[in-house]
Amino acid sequence: MRREAFARFAGERTLIAIPHLSFPGIGHMQHVGAGFAWVPIPYTNRAPASDAPFADPRKNGDKP
């Protein structure tokens, strides 16, 4: 049953969310030889803009 599900997911490139995998835990299955591989979505940690109000404690009312 798992093999059939993986084959369908890989064939349709179904987006899958698996919370017990490493972050981000979202991706798709890919055919690799006689098996399958997990391919996570690309993720880049984006830092907030330096001029964002929450980036500077003096601008959002917090005490430094």
Short mmCIF file of C-alpha atoms in Angstrom, two decimals:
data_model
loop_
_atom_site.label_atom_id
_atom_site.label_comp_id
_atom_site.label_asym_id
_atom_site.label_seq_id
_atom_site.Cartn_x
_atom_site.Cartn_y
_atom_site.Cartn_z
CA MET A 1 0.00 0.00 0.00
CA ARG A 2 2.82 2.45 0.86
CA ARG A 3 4.59 1.78 -2.44
CA GLU A 4 1.41 2.52 -4.41
CA ALA A 5 0.87 5.75 -2.46
CA PHE A 6 4.51 6.84 -2.97
CA ALA A 7 4.22 6.05 -6.70
CA ARG A 8 1.07 8.15 -7.00
CA PHE A 9 2.56 11.03 -4.98
CA ALA A 10 5.75 10.98 -7.08
CA GLY A 11 3.86 10.73 -10.37
CA GLU A 12 1.54 13.63 -9.55
CA ARG A 13 4.19 15.60 -7.60
CA THR A 14 1.71 15.94 -4.78
CA LEU A 15 2.72 18.45 -2.11
CA ILE A 16 2.95 16.55 1.18
CA ALA A 17 3.18 17.90 4.74
CA ILE A 18 4.76 15.50 7.25
CA PRO A 19 5.06 17.07 10.71
CA HIS A 20 7.44 14.44 12.14
CA LEU A 21 10.15 15.14 9.52
CA SER A 22 12.82 17.81 9.89
CA PHE A 23 11.76 21.38 9.19
CA PRO A 24 10.18 22.39 6.86
CA GLY A 25 8.50 18.96 6.61
CA ILE A 26 6.77 19.94 3.36
CA GLY A 27 7.82 18.57 0.00
CA HIS A 28 7.17 15.82 -2.51
CA MET A 29 8.25 12.28 -3.34
CA GLN A 30 10.51 11.57 -6.32
CA HIS A 31 11.20 8.31 -8.18
CA VAL A 32 14.84 7.27 -7.67
CA GLY A 33 15.80 3.99 -9.30
CA ALA A 34 13.51 1.30 -7.92
CA GLY A 35 12.57 3.42 -4.89
CA PHE A 36 11.61 6.91 -3.82
CA ALA A 37 13.27 9.92 -2.23
CA TRP A 38 11.88 12.73 -0.12
CA VAL A 39 12.46 16.17 -1.68
CA PRO A 40 11.75 19.02 0.77
CA ILE A 41 10.63 22.38 -0.57
CA PRO A 42 13.39 25.00 -0.79
CA TYR A 43 13.41 27.21 2.29
CA THR A 44 15.45 30.28 3.07
CA ASN A 45 15.31 31.92 6.46
CA ARG A 46 14.62 35.55 5.69
CA ALA A 47 15.73 38.03 8.31
CA PRO A 48 13.33 40.93 8.93
CA ALA A 49 14.17 44.22 7.30
CA SER A 50 16.34 46.38 9.53
CA ASP A 51 13.77 49.18 9.35
CA ALA A 52 10.88 46.94 10.50
CA PRO A 53 9.32 48.31 13.71
CA PHE A 54 9.84 45.04 15.57
CA ALA A 55 13.53 44.85 14.59
CA ASP A 56 14.48 47.77 16.87
CA PRO A 57 13.24 47.61 20.50
CA ARG A 58 13.29 51.42 20.75
CA LYS A 59 10.71 51.66 17.95
CA ASN A 60 8.21 49.17 19.35
CA GLY A 61 8.10 50.43 22.94
CA ASP A 62 10.33 47.79 24.53
CA LYS A 63 13.10 48.91 26.82
CA PRO A 64 16.58 48.10 25.48
#
